[in-house]
Every structure is written in C-alpha cells, then in structure tokens.
Amino acid sequence: MNKLVSASILSADLLNLESEIRKLEKNSVDMIHFDVMDGIFVPNISYGIPVLESIDRLSPDLLLDVHLMITDPLKYIDKFFLAGADYITFHIESESNTAETIEAIRRTDAGIGIAIKPDTPAEAVFPYINDADMILVMTVEPGFGGQAFMDMSEKIRKIREYAESNRNNPASLRIEVDGGIDDKTAPIVKNAGADVLVSGSYLFRADDMEKAVSILRT
C-alpha cells in the first residue's frame, strides 16, 4: 500500500489559508488533516464546520482527513460529513459509544477512523479491527502542534500484526500516525507499519515542500 502524506493545517498560516492550501495542492500532498478541538476533550480549541466547508469548496479534490478531538463525536458525525469530510476519525477515549459512532460514520460515505492517545494500549482497537478503515496512533498528546515525537513503534506493530491475523482484508487497513513526524521520525513509524503520515511544522516550514513530501512518502 502506498504511503500517504496528510498535512496538518494546525501548523498552517491561517491568515493565508487559501494560499497555504494551494501550496499543498501544488506539492502533491494527499490529504489535509483537519484537527477539531473542543477545549474539553483536549485543552485547546481549534476550528470547526464553517472552516471545513470553506476548505472543501476551495479544494474539492483534496481528501479531508477530519480528526475529532471532542468529547461527544457521535453528535457531530453527520454535520462533519456534510461539510466535506472524506475520513472521520474519533477518539476511542471519548464519551461517545464506540460501536454507535462507527455505525454513524458507516451510514455516511466517509472512511471510518479510530484514534488512540499515547497512553491507550493497542489492544483497545482490536475489537474494531474489521470496522475501521484507518487507525490513528497519536505520537504526541493530542491538543497542540509542534510537540516532540513519542516512539509508538511497538503499538503500531501490534496493530498491524493483529490486523494481519484477524482482519478480513488486512491490506485495506491504513495506520495513521500524528505528532512530531519529520524526516527523522518518518522511517521509524513506516518501518513499524504506518502508511499515513500526518505532518504539520515539518511541511509548512520546509524551504522545499515538494522535497519534504517526497521524503515522508518514500
């Protein structure tokens, strides 16, 4: 499965978001990683549905990878899908019932994503290994960009190995990583089995974004 690069716009210049997105398009980024924070589930507040709708109108062909770091994601699944989400990823640690949230996403055309924090064991996602299209392993504590990378190789490896043995179609599962991903940490997570790399500061601060994307992907 090809490696994909998802650019976290948490690190973009939000005053010039249109030009930042055009830059992502020009440099062959695969997805926009759209972090939604409610100030309760994580100690930060970001952007929401109106911004997502605007980005979808601006760049309808770029996949929107929506990461819900909110207390009750189930309540908002339909709204984020209608706003343009191509993947909806919620935290297993949220207050929403996991099975019900999966079913709500399944009723849309969005990909189903399940996210886990650094302290949550790999085994937490095992019961849903046949439901998820993507599992997001956080390599920082969710809530703020620019944090130092935490090595979650063993967790990624466990999820990949469990999927190989227990998923109906193992090759269709994507494992995403988010937090501190750059040219030094990308090989670590890719070797462990990750195939979607979320990167913010490394991409947006690169002198040559095209080269930075290529390094992450290959």
Coordinates of C-alpha atoms in Angstrom, one line a residue:
M1 CA 0.0 0.0 0.0
N2 CA 1.3 3.4 -1.0
K3 CA 2.3 5.8 1.8
L4 CA 0.1 8.9 2.1
V5 CA 1.1 12.3 3.4
S6 CA -1.6 14.3 5.3
A7 CA -0.7 17.9 6.1
S8 CA -1.9 19.2 9.4
I9 CA -3.3 22.7 8.8
L10 CA -2.9 23.4 12.6
S11 CA 0.6 24.4 11.5
A12 CA -0.6 26.5 8.5
D13 CA -0.7 30.3 8.4
L14 CA -4.5 30.6 9.0
L15 CA -4.5 34.2 7.9
N16 CA -3.4 33.0 4.4
L17 CA -5.2 29.6 4.4
E18 CA -6.1 29.7 0.7
S19 CA -2.5 30.2 -0.4
E20 CA -1.4 27.5 2.1
I21 CA -3.9 25.0 0.6
R22 CA -2.8 25.9 -3.0
K23 CA 0.7 25.2 -1.9
L24 CA -0.3 21.8 -0.6
E25 CA -2.0 21.0 -3.9
K26 CA 1.0 22.1 -5.9
N27 CA 3.3 19.9 -3.9
S28 CA 1.3 16.7 -4.2
V29 CA 0.1 16.3 -0.6
D30 CA -2.5 13.6 -0.4
M31 CA -4.7 14.8 2.4
I32 CA -5.5 17.8 4.7
H33 CA -5.5 16.7 8.3
F34 CA -8.2 18.8 10.0
D35 CA -8.0 18.9 13.8
V36 CA -11.2 19.7 15.6
M37 CA -10.7 20.5 19.3
D38 CA -13.5 21.5 21.7
G39 CA -11.4 22.7 24.7
I40 CA -12.8 19.9 26.9
F41 CA -11.5 16.6 25.5
V42 CA -8.2 18.4 24.9
P43 CA -7.0 21.7 26.4
N44 CA -7.2 23.7 23.2
I45 CA -9.9 25.0 20.8
S46 CA -9.4 25.0 17.0
Y47 CA -11.8 25.4 14.1
G48 CA -15.0 23.7 13.1
I49 CA -17.6 23.1 10.5
P50 CA -17.6 26.5 8.7
V51 CA -13.9 26.3 8.1
L52 CA -14.1 22.7 6.8
E53 CA -16.9 23.7 4.4
S54 CA -14.8 26.6 3.1
I55 CA -11.8 24.3 2.5
D56 CA -13.9 21.7 0.8
R57 CA -15.3 24.4 -1.6
L58 CA -11.8 25.7 -2.2
S59 CA -10.2 22.3 -2.9
P60 CA -12.8 19.6 -3.6
D61 CA -10.3 17.1 -4.9
L62 CA -8.0 17.1 -1.9
L63 CA -9.0 14.5 0.7
L64 CA -10.2 15.9 4.0
D65 CA -9.0 13.8 6.9
V66 CA -11.1 15.1 9.9
H67 CA -9.7 14.3 13.4
L68 CA -12.4 14.8 16.1
M69 CA -10.7 15.6 19.4
I70 CA -14.0 16.3 21.0
T71 CA -16.0 14.9 24.0
D72 CA -19.1 13.7 22.1
P73 CA -18.1 13.0 18.4
L74 CA -21.3 10.9 17.8
K75 CA -23.4 14.1 18.0
Y76 CA -21.5 15.7 15.0
I77 CA -20.8 12.9 12.6
D78 CA -23.4 13.9 10.0
K79 CA -22.5 17.6 10.2
F80 CA -18.9 17.0 9.5
F81 CA -19.7 14.6 6.7
L82 CA -22.0 17.1 5.1
A83 CA -19.3 19.8 5.5
G84 CA -16.9 17.7 3.3
A85 CA -15.1 15.1 5.5
D86 CA -13.7 12.2 3.5
Y87 CA -12.4 10.4 6.6
I88 CA -13.9 10.9 10.1
T89 CA -11.6 9.9 12.9
F90 CA -12.8 9.9 16.5
H91 CA -11.1 9.0 19.8
I92 CA -11.9 5.7 21.4
E93 CA -11.4 7.5 24.7
S94 CA -14.2 10.0 24.0
E95 CA -17.6 9.8 25.8
S96 CA -19.4 8.5 22.7
N97 CA -20.2 4.8 22.4
T98 CA -17.6 3.4 20.1
A99 CA -19.9 0.9 18.2
E100 CA -22.6 3.6 17.8
T101 CA -20.1 6.1 16.5
I102 CA -18.7 3.6 14.0
E103 CA -22.2 2.8 12.8
A104 CA -23.0 6.6 12.4
I105 CA -19.9 7.0 10.2
R106 CA -20.7 3.9 8.2
R107 CA -24.1 5.4 7.3
T108 CA -22.2 8.2 5.5
D109 CA -19.7 7.8 2.7
A110 CA -16.8 8.8 4.9
G111 CA -14.0 6.5 5.9
I112 CA -14.1 5.2 9.5
G113 CA -11.2 6.2 11.6
I114 CA -10.4 5.3 15.2
A115 CA -7.8 7.3 17.2
I116 CA -5.9 6.3 20.3
K117 CA -3.8 8.5 22.6
P118 CA -0.2 7.6 23.6
D119 CA -1.3 6.0 26.9
T120 CA -4.0 3.9 25.3
P121 CA -2.9 0.3 24.5
A122 CA -3.1 -1.2 21.0
E123 CA -5.5 -3.8 22.4
A124 CA -8.2 -1.1 22.7
V125 CA -8.8 -1.1 19.0
F126 CA -8.6 -4.9 18.5
P127 CA -12.4 -5.4 18.8
Y128 CA -13.0 -3.0 16.0
I129 CA -10.3 -4.2 13.6
N130 CA -12.8 -5.2 10.9
D131 CA -14.8 -1.9 11.3
A132 CA -12.1 0.7 10.8
D133 CA -10.7 1.9 7.5
M134 CA -8.0 3.7 9.4
I135 CA -6.5 3.6 12.9
L136 CA -4.7 6.8 14.1
V137 CA -1.9 6.2 16.6
M138 CA -1.1 9.5 18.3
T139 CA 2.7 10.0 18.7
V140 CA 2.1 13.1 20.9
E141 CA -0.6 14.0 23.4
P142 CA -3.5 15.4 21.4
G143 CA -4.2 19.1 21.6
F144 CA -1.3 21.1 20.4
G145 CA 1.0 21.1 17.3
G146 CA 4.8 21.2 17.5
Q147 CA 5.3 18.6 20.2
A148 CA 8.2 16.2 20.4
F149 CA 7.7 12.8 18.9
M150 CA 6.9 9.8 21.2
D151 CA 8.0 6.5 19.7
M152 CA 4.9 4.3 19.3
S153 CA 6.6 1.7 17.1
E154 CA 5.6 -1.2 19.3
K155 CA 1.9 -0.1 19.3
I156 CA 1.9 0.4 15.6
R157 CA 3.5 -3.0 15.1
K158 CA 1.0 -4.7 17.3
I159 CA -2.0 -3.2 15.5
R160 CA -0.5 -4.2 12.1
E161 CA 0.2 -7.7 13.2
Y162 CA -3.2 -8.2 14.8
A163 CA -4.8 -6.9 11.6
E164 CA -2.8 -9.4 9.5
S165 CA -4.1 -12.3 11.6
N166 CA -7.7 -11.1 12.4
R167 CA -8.9 -8.7 9.7
N168 CA -10.9 -9.9 6.8
N169 CA -8.9 -7.8 4.4
P170 CA -5.7 -6.8 6.2
A171 CA -4.2 -4.9 3.3
S172 CA -7.1 -2.4 3.3
L173 CA -6.4 -1.1 6.8
R174 CA -4.4 2.1 7.0
I175 CA -2.5 3.0 10.1
E176 CA -2.0 6.7 10.5
V177 CA 0.4 8.5 12.8
D178 CA 0.2 12.1 14.0
G179 CA 2.7 14.1 16.0
G180 CA 6.3 15.1 15.5
I181 CA 6.6 13.5 12.1
D182 CA 9.6 14.7 10.1
D183 CA 12.4 13.2 8.0
K184 CA 14.0 11.6 11.1
T185 CA 10.8 10.1 12.6
A186 CA 9.0 9.0 9.4
P187 CA 11.3 6.0 8.8
I188 CA 10.6 4.8 12.4
V189 CA 6.8 4.7 12.0
K190 CA 6.9 3.4 8.4
N191 CA 9.1 0.5 9.4
A192 CA 6.6 -0.3 12.2
G193 CA 3.7 -0.5 9.7
A194 CA 2.3 3.0 9.4
D195 CA 1.2 4.2 5.9
V196 CA -0.5 7.6 6.5
L197 CA 1.9 10.2 7.9
V198 CA 0.4 13.4 9.4
S199 CA 2.9 16.3 9.4
G200 CA 2.5 19.9 10.3
S201 CA 5.5 22.0 11.2
Y202 CA 7.9 19.9 9.1
L203 CA 5.9 20.5 5.9
F204 CA 4.8 24.1 6.4
R205 CA 8.2 25.3 7.5
A206 CA 10.1 23.5 4.8
D207 CA 12.1 25.5 2.3
D208 CA 11.2 23.0 -0.3
M209 CA 7.8 21.4 0.5
E210 CA 7.8 19.1 -2.6
K211 CA 11.1 17.6 -1.3
A212 CA 9.7 17.3 2.2
V213 CA 6.6 15.5 1.0
S214 CA 8.7 13.1 -1.1
I215 CA 10.9 12.3 1.9
L216 CA 7.9 11.4 4.0
R217 CA 6.3 9.4 1.3
T218 CA 9.3 7.4 0.1

